[in-house]
């Protein structure tokens, strides 16, 4: 089983999607998705991604996983940008797969890498 920790608030400085989601949620201003702003999010709606428990690329020597993200193109499960290896972002950049979705319980937000938009 993969070690996970809740992370501290400083971990969010590297995790733009999570930081933006939490700021908007705290203020009660979660965005209403506008398809004209991002075709990627329009093509890849939120869906049930289950509750994965491991990052597919994590090594035993890596820092603990903070949160998991799922690629909506191929289903790859990677760790978030608050997790030091940032495997979800590395996967998106290496494959040009544009959209991830949070795999955290109770969250279904998505992030478009090319357009840097939350959906």
mmCIF file with all atom_site columns, C-alpha atoms in Angstrom:
data_model
loop_
_atom_site.group_PDB
_atom_site.id
_atom_site.type_symbol
_atom_site.label_atom_id
_atom_site.label_alt_id
_atom_site.label_comp_id
_atom_site.label_asym_id
_atom_site.label_entity_id
_atom_site.label_seq_id
_atom_site.pdbx_PDB_ins_code
_atom_site.Cartn_x
_atom_site.Cartn_y
_atom_site.Cartn_z
_atom_site.occupancy
_atom_site.B_iso_or_equiv
_atom_site.pdbx_formal_charge
_atom_site.auth_seq_id
_atom_site.auth_comp_id
_atom_site.auth_asym_id
_atom_site.auth_atom_id
_atom_site.pdbx_PDB_model_num
ATOM 1   C CA . UNK A 1 1   ? 0.000   0.000  0.000   1.00 0.00 ? 1   UNK A CA 1
ATOM 2   C CA . UNK A 1 2   ? 1.259   3.443  -0.922  1.00 0.00 ? 2   UNK A CA 1
ATOM 3   C CA . UNK A 1 3   ? 1.976   5.912  1.859   1.00 0.00 ? 3   UNK A CA 1
ATOM 4   C CA . UNK A 1 4   ? -0.218  8.977  1.677   1.00 0.00 ? 4   UNK A CA 1
ATOM 5   C CA . UNK A 1 5   ? -0.267  12.097 3.749   1.00 0.00 ? 5   UNK A CA 1
ATOM 6   C CA . UNK A 1 6   ? -2.567  15.057 3.909   1.00 0.00 ? 6   UNK A CA 1
ATOM 7   C CA . UNK A 1 7   ? 0.272   17.425 3.134   1.00 0.00 ? 7   UNK A CA 1
ATOM 8   C CA . UNK A 1 8   ? 0.635   20.848 4.595   1.00 0.00 ? 8   UNK A CA 1
ATOM 9   C CA . UNK A 1 9   ? -0.706  24.088 3.111   1.00 0.00 ? 9   UNK A CA 1
ATOM 10  C CA . UNK A 1 10  ? 2.709   24.874 1.608   1.00 0.00 ? 10  UNK A CA 1
ATOM 11  C CA . UNK A 1 11  ? 2.371   21.800 -0.639  1.00 0.00 ? 11  UNK A CA 1
ATOM 12  C CA . UNK A 1 12  ? -0.371  23.622 -2.554  1.00 0.00 ? 12  UNK A CA 1
ATOM 13  C CA . UNK A 1 13  ? 2.062   26.195 -3.930  1.00 0.00 ? 13  UNK A CA 1
ATOM 14  C CA . UNK A 1 14  ? 3.006   23.727 -6.699  1.00 0.00 ? 14  UNK A CA 1
ATOM 15  C CA . UNK A 1 15  ? -0.504  22.384 -7.301  1.00 0.00 ? 15  UNK A CA 1
ATOM 16  C CA . UNK A 1 16  ? -2.268  25.103 -9.301  1.00 0.00 ? 16  UNK A CA 1
ATOM 17  C CA . UNK A 1 17  ? -5.471  23.107 -9.996  1.00 0.00 ? 17  UNK A CA 1
ATOM 18  C CA . UNK A 1 18  ? -5.928  22.181 -6.327  1.00 0.00 ? 18  UNK A CA 1
ATOM 19  C CA . UNK A 1 19  ? -5.037  25.664 -5.117  1.00 0.00 ? 19  UNK A CA 1
ATOM 20  C CA . UNK A 1 20  ? -7.550  27.270 -7.507  1.00 0.00 ? 20  UNK A CA 1
ATOM 21  C CA . UNK A 1 21  ? -10.290 24.765 -6.636  1.00 0.00 ? 21  UNK A CA 1
ATOM 22  C CA . UNK A 1 22  ? -9.852  25.339 -2.891  1.00 0.00 ? 22  UNK A CA 1
ATOM 23  C CA . UNK A 1 23  ? -9.752  29.132 -3.220  1.00 0.00 ? 23  UNK A CA 1
ATOM 24  C CA . UNK A 1 24  ? -12.954 29.160 -5.255  1.00 0.00 ? 24  UNK A CA 1
ATOM 25  C CA . UNK A 1 25  ? -14.678 26.628 -2.986  1.00 0.00 ? 25  UNK A CA 1
ATOM 26  C CA . UNK A 1 26  ? -13.838 28.670 0.133   1.00 0.00 ? 26  UNK A CA 1
ATOM 27  C CA . UNK A 1 27  ? -15.259 31.810 -1.442  1.00 0.00 ? 27  UNK A CA 1
ATOM 28  C CA . UNK A 1 28  ? -18.374 30.009 -2.706  1.00 0.00 ? 28  UNK A CA 1
ATOM 29  C CA . UNK A 1 29  ? -17.474 30.972 -6.262  1.00 0.00 ? 29  UNK A CA 1
ATOM 30  C CA . UNK A 1 30  ? -16.872 27.659 -7.996  1.00 0.00 ? 30  UNK A CA 1
ATOM 31  C CA . UNK A 1 31  ? -16.889 28.453 -11.701 1.00 0.00 ? 31  UNK A CA 1
ATOM 32  C CA . UNK A 1 32  ? -19.753 27.668 -13.998 1.00 0.00 ? 32  UNK A CA 1
ATOM 33  C CA . UNK A 1 33  ? -18.053 25.824 -16.819 1.00 0.00 ? 33  UNK A CA 1
ATOM 34  C CA . UNK A 1 34  ? -18.133 27.683 -20.134 1.00 0.00 ? 34  UNK A CA 1
ATOM 35  C CA . UNK A 1 35  ? -17.527 25.291 -23.074 1.00 0.00 ? 35  UNK A CA 1
ATOM 36  C CA . UNK A 1 36  ? -16.541 28.108 -25.411 1.00 0.00 ? 36  UNK A CA 1
ATOM 37  C CA . UNK A 1 37  ? -13.433 28.716 -23.290 1.00 0.00 ? 37  UNK A CA 1
ATOM 38  C CA . UNK A 1 38  ? -12.038 25.186 -23.554 1.00 0.00 ? 38  UNK A CA 1
ATOM 39  C CA . UNK A 1 39  ? -12.875 22.489 -26.070 1.00 0.00 ? 39  UNK A CA 1
ATOM 40  C CA . UNK A 1 40  ? -10.858 19.903 -24.114 1.00 0.00 ? 40  UNK A CA 1
ATOM 41  C CA . UNK A 1 41  ? -13.105 20.124 -21.057 1.00 0.00 ? 41  UNK A CA 1
ATOM 42  C CA . UNK A 1 42  ? -16.158 20.082 -23.322 1.00 0.00 ? 42  UNK A CA 1
ATOM 43  C CA . UNK A 1 43  ? -14.953 16.853 -24.976 1.00 0.00 ? 43  UNK A CA 1
ATOM 44  C CA . UNK A 1 44  ? -14.046 15.176 -21.666 1.00 0.00 ? 44  UNK A CA 1
ATOM 45  C CA . UNK A 1 45  ? -16.847 15.495 -19.113 1.00 0.00 ? 45  UNK A CA 1
ATOM 46  C CA . UNK A 1 46  ? -16.362 14.464 -15.504 1.00 0.00 ? 46  UNK A CA 1
ATOM 47  C CA . UNK A 1 47  ? -17.064 10.791 -14.896 1.00 0.00 ? 47  UNK A CA 1
ATOM 48  C CA . UNK A 1 48  ? -16.771 8.156  -12.193 1.00 0.00 ? 48  UNK A CA 1
ATOM 49  C CA . UNK A 1 49  ? -13.049 7.440  -11.980 1.00 0.00 ? 49  UNK A CA 1
ATOM 50  C CA . UNK A 1 50  ? -13.392 5.166  -8.957  1.00 0.00 ? 50  UNK A CA 1
ATOM 51  C CA . UNK A 1 51  ? -11.099 5.546  -5.978  1.00 0.00 ? 51  UNK A CA 1
ATOM 52  C CA . UNK A 1 52  ? -7.581  4.531  -6.998  1.00 0.00 ? 52  UNK A CA 1
ATOM 53  C CA . UNK A 1 53  ? -5.129  4.120  -4.142  1.00 0.00 ? 53  UNK A CA 1
ATOM 54  C CA . UNK A 1 54  ? -1.773  4.212  -5.927  1.00 0.00 ? 54  UNK A CA 1
ATOM 55  C CA . UNK A 1 55  ? 0.138   6.382  -8.351  1.00 0.00 ? 55  UNK A CA 1
ATOM 56  C CA . UNK A 1 56  ? 1.155   4.179  -11.274 1.00 0.00 ? 56  UNK A CA 1
ATOM 57  C CA . UNK A 1 57  ? 4.614   5.761  -11.529 1.00 0.00 ? 57  UNK A CA 1
ATOM 58  C CA . UNK A 1 58  ? 5.491   6.203  -7.854  1.00 0.00 ? 58  UNK A CA 1
ATOM 59  C CA . UNK A 1 59  ? 8.680   4.636  -6.562  1.00 0.00 ? 59  UNK A CA 1
ATOM 60  C CA . UNK A 1 60  ? 9.264   3.530  -2.960  1.00 0.00 ? 60  UNK A CA 1
ATOM 61  C CA . UNK A 1 61  ? 11.912  6.255  -2.655  1.00 0.00 ? 61  UNK A CA 1
ATOM 62  C CA . UNK A 1 62  ? 9.538   9.048  -3.766  1.00 0.00 ? 62  UNK A CA 1
ATOM 63  C CA . UNK A 1 63  ? 7.921   11.417 -1.303  1.00 0.00 ? 63  UNK A CA 1
ATOM 64  C CA . UNK A 1 64  ? 4.463   10.331 -0.072  1.00 0.00 ? 64  UNK A CA 1
ATOM 65  C CA . UNK A 1 65  ? 1.476   10.838 -2.373  1.00 0.00 ? 65  UNK A CA 1
ATOM 66  C CA . UNK A 1 66  ? -0.738  13.759 -1.367  1.00 0.00 ? 66  UNK A CA 1
ATOM 67  C CA . UNK A 1 67  ? -3.588  13.375 -3.908  1.00 0.00 ? 67  UNK A CA 1
ATOM 68  C CA . UNK A 1 68  ? -4.279  11.314 -7.026  1.00 0.00 ? 68  UNK A CA 1
ATOM 69  C CA . UNK A 1 69  ? -5.414  12.453 -10.480 1.00 0.00 ? 69  UNK A CA 1
ATOM 70  C CA . UNK A 1 70  ? -6.783  10.390 -13.388 1.00 0.00 ? 70  UNK A CA 1
ATOM 71  C CA . UNK A 1 71  ? -6.053  11.118 -17.053 1.00 0.00 ? 71  UNK A CA 1
ATOM 72  C CA . UNK A 1 72  ? -9.388  11.308 -18.861 1.00 0.00 ? 72  UNK A CA 1
ATOM 73  C CA . UNK A 1 73  ? -7.788  10.220 -22.147 1.00 0.00 ? 73  UNK A CA 1
ATOM 74  C CA . UNK A 1 74  ? -6.230  6.914  -21.082 1.00 0.00 ? 74  UNK A CA 1
ATOM 75  C CA . UNK A 1 75  ? -7.049  6.382  -17.385 1.00 0.00 ? 75  UNK A CA 1
ATOM 76  C CA . UNK A 1 76  ? -3.453  6.754  -16.128 1.00 0.00 ? 76  UNK A CA 1
ATOM 77  C CA . UNK A 1 77  ? -3.404  7.412  -12.371 1.00 0.00 ? 77  UNK A CA 1
ATOM 78  C CA . UNK A 1 78  ? -0.735  9.859  -11.258 1.00 0.00 ? 78  UNK A CA 1
ATOM 79  C CA . UNK A 1 79  ? 0.068   11.892 -8.182  1.00 0.00 ? 79  UNK A CA 1
ATOM 80  C CA . UNK A 1 80  ? -0.812  15.580 -7.989  1.00 0.00 ? 80  UNK A CA 1
ATOM 81  C CA . UNK A 1 81  ? 1.545   18.538 -8.165  1.00 0.00 ? 81  UNK A CA 1
ATOM 82  C CA . UNK A 1 82  ? 1.651   18.712 -4.349  1.00 0.00 ? 82  UNK A CA 1
ATOM 83  C CA . UNK A 1 83  ? 3.338   15.296 -4.468  1.00 0.00 ? 83  UNK A CA 1
ATOM 84  C CA . UNK A 1 84  ? 6.989   15.950 -5.272  1.00 0.00 ? 84  UNK A CA 1
ATOM 85  C CA . UNK A 1 85  ? 7.279   13.692 -8.368  1.00 0.00 ? 85  UNK A CA 1
ATOM 86  C CA . UNK A 1 86  ? 4.166   15.312 -9.947  1.00 0.00 ? 86  UNK A CA 1
ATOM 87  C CA . UNK A 1 87  ? 3.477   12.224 -12.060 1.00 0.00 ? 87  UNK A CA 1
ATOM 88  C CA . UNK A 1 88  ? 0.048   13.342 -13.359 1.00 0.00 ? 88  UNK A CA 1
ATOM 89  C CA . UNK A 1 89  ? 1.542   16.501 -14.856 1.00 0.00 ? 89  UNK A CA 1
ATOM 90  C CA . UNK A 1 90  ? 4.555   14.626 -16.225 1.00 0.00 ? 90  UNK A CA 1
ATOM 91  C CA . UNK A 1 91  ? 2.186   12.154 -17.898 1.00 0.00 ? 91  UNK A CA 1
ATOM 92  C CA . UNK A 1 92  ? 0.098   14.954 -19.424 1.00 0.00 ? 92  UNK A CA 1
ATOM 93  C CA . UNK A 1 93  ? 3.172   16.696 -20.830 1.00 0.00 ? 93  UNK A CA 1
ATOM 94  C CA . UNK A 1 94  ? 4.768   13.492 -22.147 1.00 0.00 ? 94  UNK A CA 1
ATOM 95  C CA . UNK A 1 95  ? 1.593   12.275 -23.877 1.00 0.00 ? 95  UNK A CA 1
ATOM 96  C CA . UNK A 1 96  ? -0.187  15.552 -24.709 1.00 0.00 ? 96  UNK A CA 1
ATOM 97  C CA . UNK A 1 97  ? -3.267  14.182 -22.930 1.00 0.00 ? 97  UNK A CA 1
ATOM 98  C CA . UNK A 1 98  ? -4.990  17.434 -21.974 1.00 0.00 ? 98  UNK A CA 1
ATOM 99  C CA . UNK A 1 99  ? -7.395  16.759 -19.070 1.00 0.00 ? 99  UNK A CA 1
ATOM 100 C CA . UNK A 1 100 ? -7.101  15.179 -15.624 1.00 0.00 ? 100 UNK A CA 1
ATOM 101 C CA . UNK A 1 101 ? -9.790  14.661 -13.014 1.00 0.00 ? 101 UNK A CA 1
ATOM 102 C CA . UNK A 1 102 ? -9.382  14.586 -9.260  1.00 0.00 ? 102 UNK A CA 1
ATOM 103 C CA . UNK A 1 103 ? -9.651  11.056 -7.852  1.00 0.00 ? 103 UNK A CA 1
ATOM 104 C CA . UNK A 1 104 ? -10.277 12.285 -4.317  1.00 0.00 ? 104 UNK A CA 1
ATOM 105 C CA . UNK A 1 105 ? -13.503 11.222 -2.596  1.00 0.00 ? 105 UNK A CA 1
ATOM 106 C CA . UNK A 1 106 ? -16.177 13.876 -3.080  1.00 0.00 ? 106 UNK A CA 1
ATOM 107 C CA . UNK A 1 107 ? -14.315 15.718 -5.851  1.00 0.00 ? 107 UNK A CA 1
ATOM 108 C CA . UNK A 1 108 ? -15.013 15.611 -9.572  1.00 0.00 ? 108 UNK A CA 1
ATOM 109 C CA . UNK A 1 109 ? -13.253 18.724 -10.798 1.00 0.00 ? 109 UNK A CA 1
ATOM 110 C CA . UNK A 1 110 ? -11.117 18.541 -13.907 1.00 0.00 ? 110 UNK A CA 1
ATOM 111 C CA . UNK A 1 111 ? -8.052  20.477 -15.047 1.00 0.00 ? 111 UNK A CA 1
ATOM 112 C CA . UNK A 1 112 ? -7.140  21.296 -18.636 1.00 0.00 ? 112 UNK A CA 1
ATOM 113 C CA . UNK A 1 113 ? -3.365  21.600 -18.974 1.00 0.00 ? 113 UNK A CA 1
ATOM 114 C CA . UNK A 1 114 ? -3.186  23.430 -22.337 1.00 0.00 ? 114 UNK A CA 1
ATOM 115 C CA . UNK A 1 115 ? -5.772  26.055 -21.373 1.00 0.00 ? 115 UNK A CA 1
ATOM 116 C CA . UNK A 1 116 ? -5.022  26.082 -17.615 1.00 0.00 ? 116 UNK A CA 1
ATOM 117 C CA . UNK A 1 117 ? -8.727  25.973 -16.804 1.00 0.00 ? 117 UNK A CA 1
ATOM 118 C CA . UNK A 1 118 ? -10.695 24.285 -14.066 1.00 0.00 ? 118 UNK A CA 1
ATOM 119 C CA . UNK A 1 119 ? -13.885 22.533 -15.127 1.00 0.00 ? 119 UNK A CA 1
#
